[in-house]
XYZ file of C-alpha atoms in Angstrom:
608
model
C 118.818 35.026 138.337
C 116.277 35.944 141.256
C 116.533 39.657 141.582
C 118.063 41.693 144.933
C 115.658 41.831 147.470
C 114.519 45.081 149.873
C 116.893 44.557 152.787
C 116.082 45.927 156.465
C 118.018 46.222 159.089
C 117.122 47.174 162.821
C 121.115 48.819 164.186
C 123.040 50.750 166.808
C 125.422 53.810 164.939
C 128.160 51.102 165.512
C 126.785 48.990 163.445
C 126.153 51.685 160.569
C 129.130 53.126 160.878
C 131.208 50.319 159.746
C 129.903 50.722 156.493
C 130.813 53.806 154.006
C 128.477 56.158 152.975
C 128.053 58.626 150.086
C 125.163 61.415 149.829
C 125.067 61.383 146.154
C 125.113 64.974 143.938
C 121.674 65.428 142.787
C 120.360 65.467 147.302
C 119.441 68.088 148.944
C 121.942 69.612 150.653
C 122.820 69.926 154.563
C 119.782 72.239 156.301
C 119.471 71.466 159.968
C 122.362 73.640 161.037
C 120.711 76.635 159.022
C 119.439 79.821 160.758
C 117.850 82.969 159.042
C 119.525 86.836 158.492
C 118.741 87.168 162.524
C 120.098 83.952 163.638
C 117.011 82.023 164.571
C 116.822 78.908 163.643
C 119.028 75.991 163.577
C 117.586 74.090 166.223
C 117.083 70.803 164.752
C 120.708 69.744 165.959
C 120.359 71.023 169.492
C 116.839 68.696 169.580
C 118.592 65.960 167.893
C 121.458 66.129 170.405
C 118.935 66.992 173.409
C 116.644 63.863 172.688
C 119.500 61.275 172.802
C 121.006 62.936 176.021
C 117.577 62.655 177.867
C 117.530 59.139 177.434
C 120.763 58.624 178.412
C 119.782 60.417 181.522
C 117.402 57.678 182.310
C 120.465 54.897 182.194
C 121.149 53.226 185.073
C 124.438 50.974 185.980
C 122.811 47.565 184.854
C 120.195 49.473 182.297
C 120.689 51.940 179.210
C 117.259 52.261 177.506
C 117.790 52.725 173.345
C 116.668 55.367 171.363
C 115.617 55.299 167.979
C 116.436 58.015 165.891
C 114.538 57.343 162.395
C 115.138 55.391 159.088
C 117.486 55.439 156.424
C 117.127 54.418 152.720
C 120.208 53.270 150.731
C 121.504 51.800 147.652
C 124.815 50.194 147.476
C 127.042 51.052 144.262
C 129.789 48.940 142.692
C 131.924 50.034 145.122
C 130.321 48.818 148.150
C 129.646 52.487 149.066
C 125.807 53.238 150.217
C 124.441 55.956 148.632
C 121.981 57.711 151.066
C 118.762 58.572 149.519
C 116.753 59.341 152.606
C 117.923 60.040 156.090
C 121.502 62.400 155.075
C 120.220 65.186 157.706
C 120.359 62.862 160.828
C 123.336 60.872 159.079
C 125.217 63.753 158.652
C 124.509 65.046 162.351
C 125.809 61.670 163.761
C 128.966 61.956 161.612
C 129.474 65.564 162.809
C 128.775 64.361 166.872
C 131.321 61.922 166.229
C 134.064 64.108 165.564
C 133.247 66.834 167.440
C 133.528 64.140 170.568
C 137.043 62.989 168.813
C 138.020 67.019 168.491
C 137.068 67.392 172.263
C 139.379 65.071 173.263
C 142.129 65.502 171.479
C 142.216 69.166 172.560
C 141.677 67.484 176.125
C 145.222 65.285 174.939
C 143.167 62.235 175.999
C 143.668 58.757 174.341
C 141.336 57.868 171.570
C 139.422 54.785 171.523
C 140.250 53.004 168.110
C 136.287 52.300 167.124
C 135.832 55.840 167.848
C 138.257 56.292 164.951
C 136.851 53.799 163.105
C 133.679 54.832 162.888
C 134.848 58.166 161.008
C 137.470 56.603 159.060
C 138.823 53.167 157.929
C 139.920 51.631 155.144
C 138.688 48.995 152.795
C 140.161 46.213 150.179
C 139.255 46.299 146.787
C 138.659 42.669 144.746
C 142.217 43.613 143.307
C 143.542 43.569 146.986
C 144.432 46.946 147.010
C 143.731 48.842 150.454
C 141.827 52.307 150.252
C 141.235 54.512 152.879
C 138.098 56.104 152.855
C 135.755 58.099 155.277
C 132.858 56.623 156.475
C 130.228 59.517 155.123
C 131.273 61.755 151.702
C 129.462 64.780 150.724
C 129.022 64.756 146.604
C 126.803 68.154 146.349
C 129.114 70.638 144.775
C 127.849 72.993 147.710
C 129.466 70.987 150.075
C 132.832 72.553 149.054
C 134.717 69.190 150.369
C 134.090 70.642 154.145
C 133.147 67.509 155.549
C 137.077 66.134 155.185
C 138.354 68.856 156.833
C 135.936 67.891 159.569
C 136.712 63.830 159.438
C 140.507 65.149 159.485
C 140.180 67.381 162.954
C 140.735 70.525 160.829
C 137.072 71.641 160.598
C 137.403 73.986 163.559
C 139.606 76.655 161.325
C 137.067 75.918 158.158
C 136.049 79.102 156.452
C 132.120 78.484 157.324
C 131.156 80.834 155.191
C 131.727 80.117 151.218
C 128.312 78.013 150.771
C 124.775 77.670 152.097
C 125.999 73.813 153.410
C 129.792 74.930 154.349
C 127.856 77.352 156.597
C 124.985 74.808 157.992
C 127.741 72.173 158.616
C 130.048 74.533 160.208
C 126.661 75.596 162.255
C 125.775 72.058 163.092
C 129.772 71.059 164.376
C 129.590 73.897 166.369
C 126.129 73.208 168.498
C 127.975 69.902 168.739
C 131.015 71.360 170.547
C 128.829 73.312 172.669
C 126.831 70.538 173.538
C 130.030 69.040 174.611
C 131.292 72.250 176.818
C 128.366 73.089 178.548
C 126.216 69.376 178.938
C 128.395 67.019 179.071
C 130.983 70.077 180.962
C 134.078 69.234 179.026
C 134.749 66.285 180.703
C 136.711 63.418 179.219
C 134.739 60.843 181.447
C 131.546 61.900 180.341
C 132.526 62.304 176.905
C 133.368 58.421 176.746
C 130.314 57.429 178.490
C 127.982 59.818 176.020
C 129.658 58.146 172.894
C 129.364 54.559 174.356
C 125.593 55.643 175.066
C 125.825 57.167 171.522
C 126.888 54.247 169.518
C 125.576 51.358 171.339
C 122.684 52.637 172.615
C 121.224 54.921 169.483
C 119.374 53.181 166.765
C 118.254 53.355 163.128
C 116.402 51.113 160.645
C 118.561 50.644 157.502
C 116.296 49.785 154.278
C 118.585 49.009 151.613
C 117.876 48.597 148.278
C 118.823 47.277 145.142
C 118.714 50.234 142.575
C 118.209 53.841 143.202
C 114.732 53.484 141.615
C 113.239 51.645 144.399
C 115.403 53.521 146.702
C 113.429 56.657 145.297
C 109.873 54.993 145.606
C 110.748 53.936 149.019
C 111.143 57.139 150.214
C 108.162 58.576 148.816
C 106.466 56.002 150.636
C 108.075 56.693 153.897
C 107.448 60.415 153.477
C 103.895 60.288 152.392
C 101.470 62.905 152.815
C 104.362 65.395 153.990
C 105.386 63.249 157.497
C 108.844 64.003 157.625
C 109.729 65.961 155.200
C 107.738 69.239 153.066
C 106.247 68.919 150.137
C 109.352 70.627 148.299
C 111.368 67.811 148.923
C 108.664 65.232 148.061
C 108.421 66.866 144.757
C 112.004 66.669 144.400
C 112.166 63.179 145.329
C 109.562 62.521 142.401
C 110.930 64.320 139.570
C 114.034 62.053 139.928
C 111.453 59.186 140.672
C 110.420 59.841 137.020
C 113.908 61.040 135.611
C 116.049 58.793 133.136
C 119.326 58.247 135.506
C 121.152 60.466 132.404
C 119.143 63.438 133.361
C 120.357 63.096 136.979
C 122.958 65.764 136.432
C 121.232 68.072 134.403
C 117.890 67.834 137.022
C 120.499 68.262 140.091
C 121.672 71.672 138.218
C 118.503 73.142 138.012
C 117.446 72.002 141.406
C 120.771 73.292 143.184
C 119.310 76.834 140.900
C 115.968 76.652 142.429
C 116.686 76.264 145.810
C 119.416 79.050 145.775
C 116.596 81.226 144.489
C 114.402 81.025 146.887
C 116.820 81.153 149.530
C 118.409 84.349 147.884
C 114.631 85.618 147.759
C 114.313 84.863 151.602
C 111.201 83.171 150.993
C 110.093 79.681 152.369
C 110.249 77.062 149.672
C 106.784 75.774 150.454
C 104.851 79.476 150.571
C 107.078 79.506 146.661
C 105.815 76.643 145.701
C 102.292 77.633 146.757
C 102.261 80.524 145.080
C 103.775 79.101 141.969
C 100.505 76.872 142.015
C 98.425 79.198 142.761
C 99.236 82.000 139.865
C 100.057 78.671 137.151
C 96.680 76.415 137.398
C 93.414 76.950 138.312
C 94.059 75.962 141.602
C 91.492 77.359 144.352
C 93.042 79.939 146.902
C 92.123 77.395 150.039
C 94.920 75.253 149.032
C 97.353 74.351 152.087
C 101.111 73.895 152.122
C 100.120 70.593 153.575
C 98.259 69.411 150.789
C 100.688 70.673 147.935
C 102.109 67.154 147.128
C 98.662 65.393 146.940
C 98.019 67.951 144.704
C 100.797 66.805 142.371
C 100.122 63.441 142.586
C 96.307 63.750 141.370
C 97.522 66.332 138.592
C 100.142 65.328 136.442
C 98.131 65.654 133.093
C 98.503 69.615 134.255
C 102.153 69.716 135.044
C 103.481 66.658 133.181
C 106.096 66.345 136.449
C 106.024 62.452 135.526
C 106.347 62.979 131.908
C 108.830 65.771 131.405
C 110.700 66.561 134.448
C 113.336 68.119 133.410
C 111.315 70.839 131.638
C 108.764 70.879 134.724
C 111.472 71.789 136.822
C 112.968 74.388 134.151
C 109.489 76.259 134.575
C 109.700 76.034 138.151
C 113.404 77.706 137.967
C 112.044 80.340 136.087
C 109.428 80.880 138.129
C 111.883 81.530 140.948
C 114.085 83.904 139.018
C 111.000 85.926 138.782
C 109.677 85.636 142.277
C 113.687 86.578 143.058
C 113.454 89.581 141.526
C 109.865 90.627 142.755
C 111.596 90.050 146.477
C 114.009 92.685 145.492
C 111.625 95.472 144.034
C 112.674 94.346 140.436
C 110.426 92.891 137.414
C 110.636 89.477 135.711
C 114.196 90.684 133.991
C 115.426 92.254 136.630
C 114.704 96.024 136.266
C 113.685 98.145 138.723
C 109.944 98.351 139.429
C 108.681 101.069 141.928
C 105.599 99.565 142.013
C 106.420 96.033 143.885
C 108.907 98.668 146.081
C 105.855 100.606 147.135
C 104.076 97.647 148.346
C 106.446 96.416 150.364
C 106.781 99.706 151.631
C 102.870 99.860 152.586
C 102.393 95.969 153.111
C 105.704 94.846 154.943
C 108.104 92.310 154.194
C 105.381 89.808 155.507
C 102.512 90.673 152.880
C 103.180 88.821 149.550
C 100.340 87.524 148.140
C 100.705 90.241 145.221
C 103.470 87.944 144.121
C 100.781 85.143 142.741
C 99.433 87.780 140.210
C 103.060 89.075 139.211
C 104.286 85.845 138.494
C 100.650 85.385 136.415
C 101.828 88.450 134.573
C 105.079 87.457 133.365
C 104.718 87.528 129.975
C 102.974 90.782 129.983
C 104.875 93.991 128.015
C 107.088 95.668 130.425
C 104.820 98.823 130.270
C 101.426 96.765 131.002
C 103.289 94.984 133.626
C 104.640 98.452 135.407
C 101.165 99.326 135.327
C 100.119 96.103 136.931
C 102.646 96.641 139.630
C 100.967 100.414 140.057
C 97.644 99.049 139.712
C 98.359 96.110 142.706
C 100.113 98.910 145.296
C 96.951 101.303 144.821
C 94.246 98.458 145.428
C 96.657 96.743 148.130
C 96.465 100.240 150.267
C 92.852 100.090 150.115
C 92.761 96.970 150.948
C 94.843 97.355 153.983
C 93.544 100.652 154.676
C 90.098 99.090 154.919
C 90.685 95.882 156.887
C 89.771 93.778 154.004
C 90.684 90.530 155.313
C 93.859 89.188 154.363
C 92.181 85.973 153.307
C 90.117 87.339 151.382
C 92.092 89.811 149.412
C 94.713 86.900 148.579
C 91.240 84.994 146.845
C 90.724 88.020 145.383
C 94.490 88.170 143.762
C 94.559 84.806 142.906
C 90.980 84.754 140.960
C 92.530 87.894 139.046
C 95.715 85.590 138.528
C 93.833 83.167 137.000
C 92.450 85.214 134.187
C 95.762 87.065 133.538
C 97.686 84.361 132.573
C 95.328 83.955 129.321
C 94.984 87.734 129.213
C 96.552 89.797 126.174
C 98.095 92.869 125.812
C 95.580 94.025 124.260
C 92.846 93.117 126.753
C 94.930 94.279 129.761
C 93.197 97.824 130.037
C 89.714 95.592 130.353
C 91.748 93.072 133.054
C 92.574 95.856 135.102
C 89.255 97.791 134.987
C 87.496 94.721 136.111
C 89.672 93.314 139.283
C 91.435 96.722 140.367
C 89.395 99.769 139.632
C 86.228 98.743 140.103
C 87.423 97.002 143.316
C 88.514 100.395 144.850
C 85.299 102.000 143.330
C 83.795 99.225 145.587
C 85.527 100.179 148.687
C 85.652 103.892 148.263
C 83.013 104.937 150.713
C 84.313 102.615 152.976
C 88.058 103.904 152.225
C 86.888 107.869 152.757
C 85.244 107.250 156.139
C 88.581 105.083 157.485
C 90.884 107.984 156.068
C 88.596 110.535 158.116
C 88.955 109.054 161.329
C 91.915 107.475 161.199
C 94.772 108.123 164.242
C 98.542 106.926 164.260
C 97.877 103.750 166.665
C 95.369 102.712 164.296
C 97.795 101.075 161.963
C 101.315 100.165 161.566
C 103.614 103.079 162.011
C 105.392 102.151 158.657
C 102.235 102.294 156.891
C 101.160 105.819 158.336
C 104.824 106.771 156.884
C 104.132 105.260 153.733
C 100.416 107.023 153.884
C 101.887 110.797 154.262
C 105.435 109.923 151.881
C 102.949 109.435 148.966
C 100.884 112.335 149.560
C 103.549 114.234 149.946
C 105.432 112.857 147.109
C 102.505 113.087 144.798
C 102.335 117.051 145.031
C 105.809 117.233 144.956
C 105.450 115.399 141.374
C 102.462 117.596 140.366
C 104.691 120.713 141.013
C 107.688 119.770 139.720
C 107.474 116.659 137.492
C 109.291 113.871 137.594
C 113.117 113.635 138.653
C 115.688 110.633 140.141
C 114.747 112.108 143.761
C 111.171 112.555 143.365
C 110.565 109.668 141.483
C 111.634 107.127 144.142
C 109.375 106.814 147.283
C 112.046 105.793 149.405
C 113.211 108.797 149.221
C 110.350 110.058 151.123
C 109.818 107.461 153.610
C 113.516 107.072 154.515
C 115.429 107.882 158.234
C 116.357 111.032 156.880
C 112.269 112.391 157.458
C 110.052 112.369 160.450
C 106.197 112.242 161.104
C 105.595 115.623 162.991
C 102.771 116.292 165.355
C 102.155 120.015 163.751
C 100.102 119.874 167.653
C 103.077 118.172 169.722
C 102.878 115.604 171.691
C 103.814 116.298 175.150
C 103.832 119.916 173.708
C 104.698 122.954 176.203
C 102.188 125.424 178.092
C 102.461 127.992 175.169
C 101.718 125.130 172.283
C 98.272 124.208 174.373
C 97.423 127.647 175.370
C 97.486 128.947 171.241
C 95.662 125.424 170.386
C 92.783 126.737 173.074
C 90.621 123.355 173.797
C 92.064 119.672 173.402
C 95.805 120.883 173.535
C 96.353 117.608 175.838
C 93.901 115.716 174.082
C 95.401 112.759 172.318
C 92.708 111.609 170.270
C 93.023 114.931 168.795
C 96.947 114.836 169.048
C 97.364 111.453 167.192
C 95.114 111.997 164.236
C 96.173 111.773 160.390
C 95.481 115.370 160.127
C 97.747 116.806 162.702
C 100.637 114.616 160.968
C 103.013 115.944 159.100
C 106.021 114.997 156.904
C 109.371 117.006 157.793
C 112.838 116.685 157.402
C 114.578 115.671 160.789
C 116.904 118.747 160.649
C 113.824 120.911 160.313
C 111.831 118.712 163.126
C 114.701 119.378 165.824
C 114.629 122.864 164.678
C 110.898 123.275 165.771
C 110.866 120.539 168.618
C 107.583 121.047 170.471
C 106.667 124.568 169.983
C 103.810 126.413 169.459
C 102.382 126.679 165.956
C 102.779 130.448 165.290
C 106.711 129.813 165.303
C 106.671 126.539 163.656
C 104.979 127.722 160.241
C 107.791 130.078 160.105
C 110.155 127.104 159.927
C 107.961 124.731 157.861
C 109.089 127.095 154.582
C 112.525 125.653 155.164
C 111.361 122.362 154.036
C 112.064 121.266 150.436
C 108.454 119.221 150.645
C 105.396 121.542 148.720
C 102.695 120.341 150.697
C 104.886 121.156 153.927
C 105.732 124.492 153.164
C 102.565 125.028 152.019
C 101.054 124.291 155.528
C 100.124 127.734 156.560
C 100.540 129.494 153.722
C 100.312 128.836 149.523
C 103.834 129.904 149.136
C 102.688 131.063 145.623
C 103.442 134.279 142.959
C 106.763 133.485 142.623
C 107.260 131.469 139.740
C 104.327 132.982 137.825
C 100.463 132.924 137.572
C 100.433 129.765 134.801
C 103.561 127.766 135.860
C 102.748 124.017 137.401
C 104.599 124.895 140.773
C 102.190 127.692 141.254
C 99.009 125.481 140.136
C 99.835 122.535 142.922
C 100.468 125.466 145.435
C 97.066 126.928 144.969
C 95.539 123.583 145.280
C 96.576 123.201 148.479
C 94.350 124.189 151.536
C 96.480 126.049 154.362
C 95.822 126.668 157.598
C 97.283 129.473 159.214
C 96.118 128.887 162.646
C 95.844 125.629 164.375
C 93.272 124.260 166.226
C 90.538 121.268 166.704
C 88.734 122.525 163.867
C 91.586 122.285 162.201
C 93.251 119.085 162.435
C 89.358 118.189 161.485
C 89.703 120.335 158.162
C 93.101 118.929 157.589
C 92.316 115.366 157.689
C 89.125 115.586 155.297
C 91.882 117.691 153.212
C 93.913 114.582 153.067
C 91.510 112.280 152.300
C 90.120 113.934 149.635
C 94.275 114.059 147.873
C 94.476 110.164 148.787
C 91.401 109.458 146.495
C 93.737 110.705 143.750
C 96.885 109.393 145.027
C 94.950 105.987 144.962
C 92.549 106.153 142.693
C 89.976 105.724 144.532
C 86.850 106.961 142.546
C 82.893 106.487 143.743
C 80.355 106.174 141.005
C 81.102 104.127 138.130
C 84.874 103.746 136.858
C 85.908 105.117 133.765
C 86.664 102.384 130.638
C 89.662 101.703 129.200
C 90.920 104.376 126.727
């Protein structure tokens, strides 16, 4: 018997939708109606919708030029159903448009036009002559939830949108439909005909069916290759299944639907994941591109065995994204909290995560080596940041010490750490010094100057008083509930300048890190923008050593020995406040931040 050839078709949407449709369970799910925490995004529909409408602008009364709108790869079942391996996003879409231009008029009580039916709904004959009604596209994912019936129905409008990552995306997508509808095509039942005669006549795909899902898979990485199209997440996808037995479908569908949700749970972009899963896994150099990522798979299976063993490739990549999970919410590999990866998001941002290479390397470290590891990355980070080490560089930095940690032992890890993070700040220790001495509060991001004078702050709170569940936790310090105070105000009044004698209204002065301090905002209103002889009387109030230590040591009343009383005489004070001052001050700070940070010159100590 000659085997099923590779059928392709050139057709309008009324053409493909007279056939049924089924996105099988082991796709990706629905993603072009998705926006982020801040609802941007999304926009894939709108364009979708915005493309076809701009050609039908360009129709005339003898002329309608088409539009294509890309291909589609299916495989037929022994049903007659096509099961969509490439192409659900824009299939989907079109299903949506089509009843959102039903829904619109129905709620306008206008007549429907049977094909328009049709085309979401029919029925079919089995060989047994049985009739079965069927829609003309089915969701299988389990995250669909069943939402797209309620939507072929007319009900989708009182959906909850909310119970899944798809449910909301659909719900998303219908809705940029029905505003498309409102505000382009202005509600009006006329229009609305002529846009889905324009729509399904007019609108065209190319159809590559298939005979088994095998070449149906291999067809779509040839479609999709290099990345055009689709990312290199789904490419990789596409060929683990490529390479799966058709019985591990299910199980490899499970563990994919548990990826996917981790990273989107982690509010990370698959692709930067998948990077940095490379990255901190394989020698891979640090000059490797998202673009790139699924070449890289395809020249390296002997490393990942993605061909041979999918299944358990994909297991490590799960795990993998439990991890990176957790890192994304200030926890370790098992989920504890780790004030470490907390402190450098603190310092770095939300944005800076190329520390997450290294603590993914580290996995398998003991959960004391790894807290240190976490310590270890937040000092160096600062410095790095501190000094404008480029971020480039850094992140080759992290992932050449990634590369040697994942072969590191326990035993070696006082060695691994002397070599890539203390003698790195040793490194940049003059350089760090001089920056600290001169640095202002427009020199760097304001959360980072916060972060700068929390720590300090929090670290002689610890000296004095040892560790405790509010001292311990640097949110603590950096929190809403404490302000950075300009001990010489900004915008200060006649009396503050007069006592400050020359550079009172001098802002270079005024904005330097050694006229900042860190104050409760109950205390800060209290003070406002007074003079400095009344605000040292205030600055006692605070619960902060080195802020009630400002002017004075606040010692000899615990006793002469006692650690409170050591950290207070530490401290230099400065009863009066002036130019000379703020100069003292700041070399003052410095001088603590080379022990909050480590920072040493000269040669670094060993490992004990």
């Amino acid at each position: 018997m000659t085997e099923q050839s590779i059928i392709s078709d050139d057709m309008t949407l009324k053409r493909m939708f007279q056939d049924f449709y089924r996105v099988p369970d082991y796709q990706r799910e629905y993603v072009w109606g998705e926006t982020n925490p801040k609802g941007e995004g999304g926009e894939e529909v709108d364009q979708f919708l915005t493309d076809i409408y701009t050609e039908y602008e360009n129709a005339t009364k003898d002329f309608a030029p088409e539009y294509f709108i890309g291909t589609i790869v299916v495989c037929k079942d022994a049903n007659d159903v096509l099961e969509l391996i490439d192409g659900q996003q824009r299939t989907t879409t079109a299903y949506l448009t089509l009843c959102a231009l039903r829904d619109a008029l129905v709620e306008l009580e206008q007549s429907l036009p049977e094909e328009l039916k049709g085309q979401i709904a029919s029925s079919t004959v089995d060989w047994q002559g049985e009739s079965i009604a069927r829609y003309r596209l089915e969701l299988q994912y389990e995250d669909s939830g069943g939402i797209l019936v309620q939507y072929a129905e007319g009900t989708g409008k009182d959906a909850n949108k909310e119970q899944t990552r798809s449910i909301r995306n659909i719900g998303n997508a219908y809705q940029t439909v029905r505003e498309f509808i409102s505000s382009t095509l202005e509600g009006d039942p006329a229009a609305i005909r002529k846009f889905h005669g324009y729509l399904t006549n007019k609108v065209k795909i190319i159809r590559i069916q298939t005979p088994t899902i095998a070449k149906a898979l291999k067809i779509f990485e040839t479609i999709n290759d290099r990345g055009v199209g689709l990312d290199a997440m789904d490419l990789l996808k596409n060929l683990l299944f490529m390479n799966a037995k058709e019985s591990e479908y299910t199980k490899l569908k499970d563990i994919w639907k548990q990826l996917t949700d981790e990273i989107y749970n982690a509010r990370e972009k698959p692709l930067r994941f998948l990077r940095y899963y490379l990255l901190a896994s394989f020698d891979v150099d640090s000059k490797l591109r998202e673009e790139v990522i699924y070449d890289w798979f395809l020249k390296n299976e002997k490393l990942t065995k993605h061909a041979s063993e999918p299944t358990k490739f994909a297991n490590k990549l799960l795990d993998a994204a439990k991890a990176y999970r957790n890192f994304a919410s200030n926890r370790n590999a098992s989920g504890g909290i780790e004030r470490g990866i907390g402190n450098t998001r603190l310092l770095g941002g939300k944005s800076i995560k190329q520390h997450f290479i290294i603590l993914m390397a580290g996995r398998h470290l003991t959960p004391s080596n790894f807290a240190n590891l976490c310590d270890e990355i937040e000092k160096t980070m600062f410095v790095w940041l501190i000094t404008g080490t480029p971020g480039k560089e850094y992140e080759r930095r992290i992932v050449d010490a990634a590369h040697e940690l994942r072969t590191t032992s326990d035993d070696e890890f006082d060695q691994f750490i002397l070599d890539h993070f203390k003698k790195e700040r040793e490194s940049l220790a003059t350089h760090f010094s001089a920056r600290l001495q001169t640095l202002k509060f427009g020199d760097t991001r304001q959360f980072r100057i916060r972060y700068l004078l929390a720590k300090i702050t929090q670290h002689v709170d610890l000296q004095a008083y040892g560790p405790s569940q509010g001292r311990d936790d640097l949110e603590d310090y950096v929190s809403g509930g404490n302000d950075i105070e300009h001990i010489l105000p900004d915008n200060g009044d006649g009396d503050a300048l007069s006592e400050f004698g020359d550079g009172g209204d001098d802002q270079e002065i005024i904005q330097r890190l050694g006229n900042l301090l860190l104050i409760e905002k109950s205390i800060n209103r209290a003070i406002q923008n007074g003079k400095y002889s009344e605000k040292i009387k205030v600055y006692p109030q605070s619960k902060y050593l080195l802020t009630r230590c400002q002017a004075s040591k606040q010692s000899g009343q615990v006793g002469v020995a006692d650690k409170i009383t050591k950290a207070a005489e530490s401290l230099e004070v400065f009863p009066v406040w002036n130019s000379t001052s703020v100069e003292d001050r700041q070399k003052f700070l410095t001088r603590l931040a080379t022990d909050v940070w480590d920072v040493k010159s000269g040669k670094a100590a060993g490992p004990a």
